[in-house]
mmCIF file of C-alpha atoms in Angstrom:
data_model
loop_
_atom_site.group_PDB
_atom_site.id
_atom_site.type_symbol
_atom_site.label_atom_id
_atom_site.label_comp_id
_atom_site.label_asym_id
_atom_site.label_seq_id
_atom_site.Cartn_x
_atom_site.Cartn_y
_atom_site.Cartn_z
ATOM 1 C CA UNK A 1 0.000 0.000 0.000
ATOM 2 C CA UNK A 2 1.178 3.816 -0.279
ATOM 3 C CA UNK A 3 2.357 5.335 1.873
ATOM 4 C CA UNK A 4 1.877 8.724 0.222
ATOM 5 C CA UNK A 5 -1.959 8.454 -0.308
ATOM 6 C CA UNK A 6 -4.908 9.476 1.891
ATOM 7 C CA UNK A 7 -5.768 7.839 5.398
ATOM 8 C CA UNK A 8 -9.158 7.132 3.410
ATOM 9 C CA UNK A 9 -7.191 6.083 0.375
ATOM 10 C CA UNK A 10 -5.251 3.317 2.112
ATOM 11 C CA UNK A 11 -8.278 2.099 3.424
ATOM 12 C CA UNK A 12 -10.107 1.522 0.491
ATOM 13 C CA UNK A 13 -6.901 0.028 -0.909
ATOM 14 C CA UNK A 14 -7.256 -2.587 2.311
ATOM 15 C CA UNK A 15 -10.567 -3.730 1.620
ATOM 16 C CA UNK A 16 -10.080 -3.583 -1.575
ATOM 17 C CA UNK A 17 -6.713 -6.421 -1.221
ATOM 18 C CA UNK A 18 -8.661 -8.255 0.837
ATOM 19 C CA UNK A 19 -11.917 -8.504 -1.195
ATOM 20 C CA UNK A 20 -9.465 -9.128 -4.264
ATOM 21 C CA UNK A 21 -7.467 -11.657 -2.394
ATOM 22 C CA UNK A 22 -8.658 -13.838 -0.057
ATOM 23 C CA UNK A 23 -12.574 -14.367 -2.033
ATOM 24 C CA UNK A 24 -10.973 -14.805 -5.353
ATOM 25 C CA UNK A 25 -12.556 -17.938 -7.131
ATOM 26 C CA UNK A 26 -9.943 -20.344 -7.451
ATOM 27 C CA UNK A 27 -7.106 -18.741 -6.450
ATOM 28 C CA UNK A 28 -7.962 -17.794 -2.764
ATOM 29 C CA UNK A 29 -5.090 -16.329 -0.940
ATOM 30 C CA UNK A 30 -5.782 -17.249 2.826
ATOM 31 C CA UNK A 31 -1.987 -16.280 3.660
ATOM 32 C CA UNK A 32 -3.378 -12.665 3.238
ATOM 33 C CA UNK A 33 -5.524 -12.675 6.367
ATOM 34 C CA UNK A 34 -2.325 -12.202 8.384
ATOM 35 C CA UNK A 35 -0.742 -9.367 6.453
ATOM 36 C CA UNK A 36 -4.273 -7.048 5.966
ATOM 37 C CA UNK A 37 -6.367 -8.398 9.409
ATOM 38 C CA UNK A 38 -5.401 -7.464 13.047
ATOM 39 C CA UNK A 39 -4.468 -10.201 15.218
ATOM 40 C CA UNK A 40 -7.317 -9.582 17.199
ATOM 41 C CA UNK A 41 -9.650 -9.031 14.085
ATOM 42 C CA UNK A 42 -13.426 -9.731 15.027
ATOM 43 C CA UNK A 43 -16.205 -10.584 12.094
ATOM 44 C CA UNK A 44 -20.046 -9.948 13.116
ATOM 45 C CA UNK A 45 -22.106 -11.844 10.277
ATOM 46 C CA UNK A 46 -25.198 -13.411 10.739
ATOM 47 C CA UNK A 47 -25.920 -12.693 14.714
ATOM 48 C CA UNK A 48 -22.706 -14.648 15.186
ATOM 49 C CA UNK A 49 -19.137 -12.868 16.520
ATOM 50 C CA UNK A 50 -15.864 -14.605 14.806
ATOM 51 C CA UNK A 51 -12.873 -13.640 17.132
ATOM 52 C CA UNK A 52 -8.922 -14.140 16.348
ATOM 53 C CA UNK A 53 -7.380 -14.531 12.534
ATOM 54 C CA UNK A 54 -7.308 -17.991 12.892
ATOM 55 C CA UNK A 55 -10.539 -18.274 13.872
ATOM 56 C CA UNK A 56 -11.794 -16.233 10.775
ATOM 57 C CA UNK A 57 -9.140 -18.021 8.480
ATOM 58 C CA UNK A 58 -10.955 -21.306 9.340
ATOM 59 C CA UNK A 59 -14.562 -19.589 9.036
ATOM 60 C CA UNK A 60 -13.522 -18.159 5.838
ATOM 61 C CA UNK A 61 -12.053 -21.791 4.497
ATOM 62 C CA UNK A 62 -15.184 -23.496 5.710
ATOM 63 C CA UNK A 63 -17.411 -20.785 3.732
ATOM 64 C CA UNK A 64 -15.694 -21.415 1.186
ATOM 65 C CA UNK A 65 -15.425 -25.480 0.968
ATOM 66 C CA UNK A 66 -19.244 -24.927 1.067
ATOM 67 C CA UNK A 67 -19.193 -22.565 -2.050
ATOM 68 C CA UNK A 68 -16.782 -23.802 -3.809
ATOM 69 C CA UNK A 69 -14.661 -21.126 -6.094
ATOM 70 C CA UNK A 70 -16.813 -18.481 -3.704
ATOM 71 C CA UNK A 71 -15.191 -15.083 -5.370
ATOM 72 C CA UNK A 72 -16.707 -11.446 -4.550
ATOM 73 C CA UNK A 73 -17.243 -9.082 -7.703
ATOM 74 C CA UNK A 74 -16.220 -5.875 -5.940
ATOM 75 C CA UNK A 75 -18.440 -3.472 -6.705
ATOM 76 C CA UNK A 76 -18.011 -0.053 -4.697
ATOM 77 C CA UNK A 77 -15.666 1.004 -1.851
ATOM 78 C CA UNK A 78 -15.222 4.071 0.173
ATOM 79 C CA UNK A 79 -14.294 5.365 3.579
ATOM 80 C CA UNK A 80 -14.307 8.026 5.456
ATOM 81 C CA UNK A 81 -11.709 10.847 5.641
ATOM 82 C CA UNK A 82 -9.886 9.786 8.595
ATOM 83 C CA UNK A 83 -9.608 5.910 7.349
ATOM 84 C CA UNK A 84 -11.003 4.414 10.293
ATOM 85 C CA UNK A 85 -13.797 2.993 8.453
ATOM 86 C CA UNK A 86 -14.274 1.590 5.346
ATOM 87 C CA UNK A 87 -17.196 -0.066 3.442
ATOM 88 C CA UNK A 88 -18.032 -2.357 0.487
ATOM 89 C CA UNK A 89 -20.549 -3.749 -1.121
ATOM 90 C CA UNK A 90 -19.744 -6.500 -3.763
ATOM 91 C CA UNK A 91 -21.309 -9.541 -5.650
ATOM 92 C CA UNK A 92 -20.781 -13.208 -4.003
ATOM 93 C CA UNK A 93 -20.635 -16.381 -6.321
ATOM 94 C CA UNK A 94 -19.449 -19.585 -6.450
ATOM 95 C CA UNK A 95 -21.269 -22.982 -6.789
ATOM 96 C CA UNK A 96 -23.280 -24.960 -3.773
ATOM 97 C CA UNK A 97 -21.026 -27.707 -2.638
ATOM 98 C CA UNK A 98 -23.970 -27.494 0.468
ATOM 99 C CA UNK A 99 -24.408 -24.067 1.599
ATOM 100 C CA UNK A 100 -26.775 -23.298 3.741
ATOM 101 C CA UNK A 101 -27.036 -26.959 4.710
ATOM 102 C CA UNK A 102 -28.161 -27.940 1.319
ATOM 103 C CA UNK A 103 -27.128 -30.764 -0.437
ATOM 104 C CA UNK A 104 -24.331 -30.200 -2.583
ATOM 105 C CA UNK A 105 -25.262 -30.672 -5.672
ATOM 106 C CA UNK A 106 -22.928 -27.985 -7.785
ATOM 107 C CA UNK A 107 -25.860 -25.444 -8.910
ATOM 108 C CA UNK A 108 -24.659 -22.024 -8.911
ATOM 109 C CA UNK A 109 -25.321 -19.451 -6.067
ATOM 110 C CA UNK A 110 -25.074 -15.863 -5.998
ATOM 111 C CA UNK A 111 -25.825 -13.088 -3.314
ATOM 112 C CA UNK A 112 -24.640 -9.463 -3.013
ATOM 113 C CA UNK A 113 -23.603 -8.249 0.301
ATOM 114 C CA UNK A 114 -21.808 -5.008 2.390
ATOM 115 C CA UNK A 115 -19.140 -5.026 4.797
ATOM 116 C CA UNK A 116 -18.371 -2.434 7.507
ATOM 117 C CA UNK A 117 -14.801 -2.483 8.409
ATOM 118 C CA UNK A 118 -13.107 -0.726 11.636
ATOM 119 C CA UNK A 119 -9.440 0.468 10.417
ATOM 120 C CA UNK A 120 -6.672 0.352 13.056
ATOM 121 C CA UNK A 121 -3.037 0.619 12.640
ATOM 122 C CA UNK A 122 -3.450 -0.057 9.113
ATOM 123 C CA UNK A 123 -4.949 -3.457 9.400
ATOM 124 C CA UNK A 124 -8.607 -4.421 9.209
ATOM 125 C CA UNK A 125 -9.493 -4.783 12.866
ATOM 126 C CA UNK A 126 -13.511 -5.486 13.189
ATOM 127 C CA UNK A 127 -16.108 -6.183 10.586
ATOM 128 C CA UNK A 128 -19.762 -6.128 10.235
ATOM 129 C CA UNK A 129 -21.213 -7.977 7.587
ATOM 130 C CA UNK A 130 -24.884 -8.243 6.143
ATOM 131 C CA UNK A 131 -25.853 -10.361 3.218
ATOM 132 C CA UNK A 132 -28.411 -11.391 1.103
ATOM 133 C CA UNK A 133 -28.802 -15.263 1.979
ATOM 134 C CA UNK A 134 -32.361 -15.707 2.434
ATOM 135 C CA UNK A 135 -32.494 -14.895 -1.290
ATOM 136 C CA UNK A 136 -29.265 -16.922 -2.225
ATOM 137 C CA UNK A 137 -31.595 -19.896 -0.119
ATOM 138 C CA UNK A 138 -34.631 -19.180 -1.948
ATOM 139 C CA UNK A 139 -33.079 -19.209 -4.818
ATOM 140 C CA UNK A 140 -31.811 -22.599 -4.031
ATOM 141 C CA UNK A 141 -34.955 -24.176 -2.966
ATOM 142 C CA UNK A 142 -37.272 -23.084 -5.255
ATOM 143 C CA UNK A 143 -35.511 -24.358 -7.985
#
């Protein structure tokens, strides 16, 4: 990242590394989570709190055995002028390989979503995380 950019700059270049790196189809870069994330970095998705990097690592690798090639189409990001928050919203697809506690059966599954991140030391250090499941389910079911 530059170091002669914007404190709002350098956040958007976070997310934007981390959206780019770690949910990229095929080529998912779970390595990353240490160099962008805080050690302490908390995820709130879903009325559930994931604590620790290697707590999220795992989450994130367990997301993504159940949508397999899960990659996020990033589609806006922007912070605030101090760079102590930063959002995103972006595109999620992959196939089902049993999401949602379906049975895997390879169909292909798509939801948008936007993430909330708290900045701090120039890591990503909390995040809060809505997405569109219910309709990514419905989707699923009704097929």
């Amino acid at each position: 990242m530059s170091n002669d950019v914007t404190p709002s700059r350098q956040a958007e270049e976070l997310a934007t590394a981390f959206l780019s790196r770690v949910w990229n189809g095929t080529a998912n870069d779970l390595g990353a989570i240490d160099e962008l994330m805080a050690e302490d970095y908390e995820i709130h998705s879903a009325m559930k709190t994931i604590r620790g990097r290697d707590a999220f690592r795992q989450w994130v690798s367990d997301f993504q055995t159940l949508l397999r090639n899960a990659r996020n189409e990033i589609l806006e990001v922007f912070a605030n002028a101090a760079g102590d928050r930063v959002v995103s919203r972006w595109m999620c697809s992959g196939f089902n390989n049993g999401i949602f506690g379906l049975p895997a059966d390879g169909r292909p599954v798509k939801f948008s979503g936007i993430a909330i991140w708290r900045v701090e030391n120039g890591r990503l250090a909390e995040c809060w995380i809505e997405r569109a499941a219910l309709e990514a389910y419905r989707d699923l079911v009704s097929d």
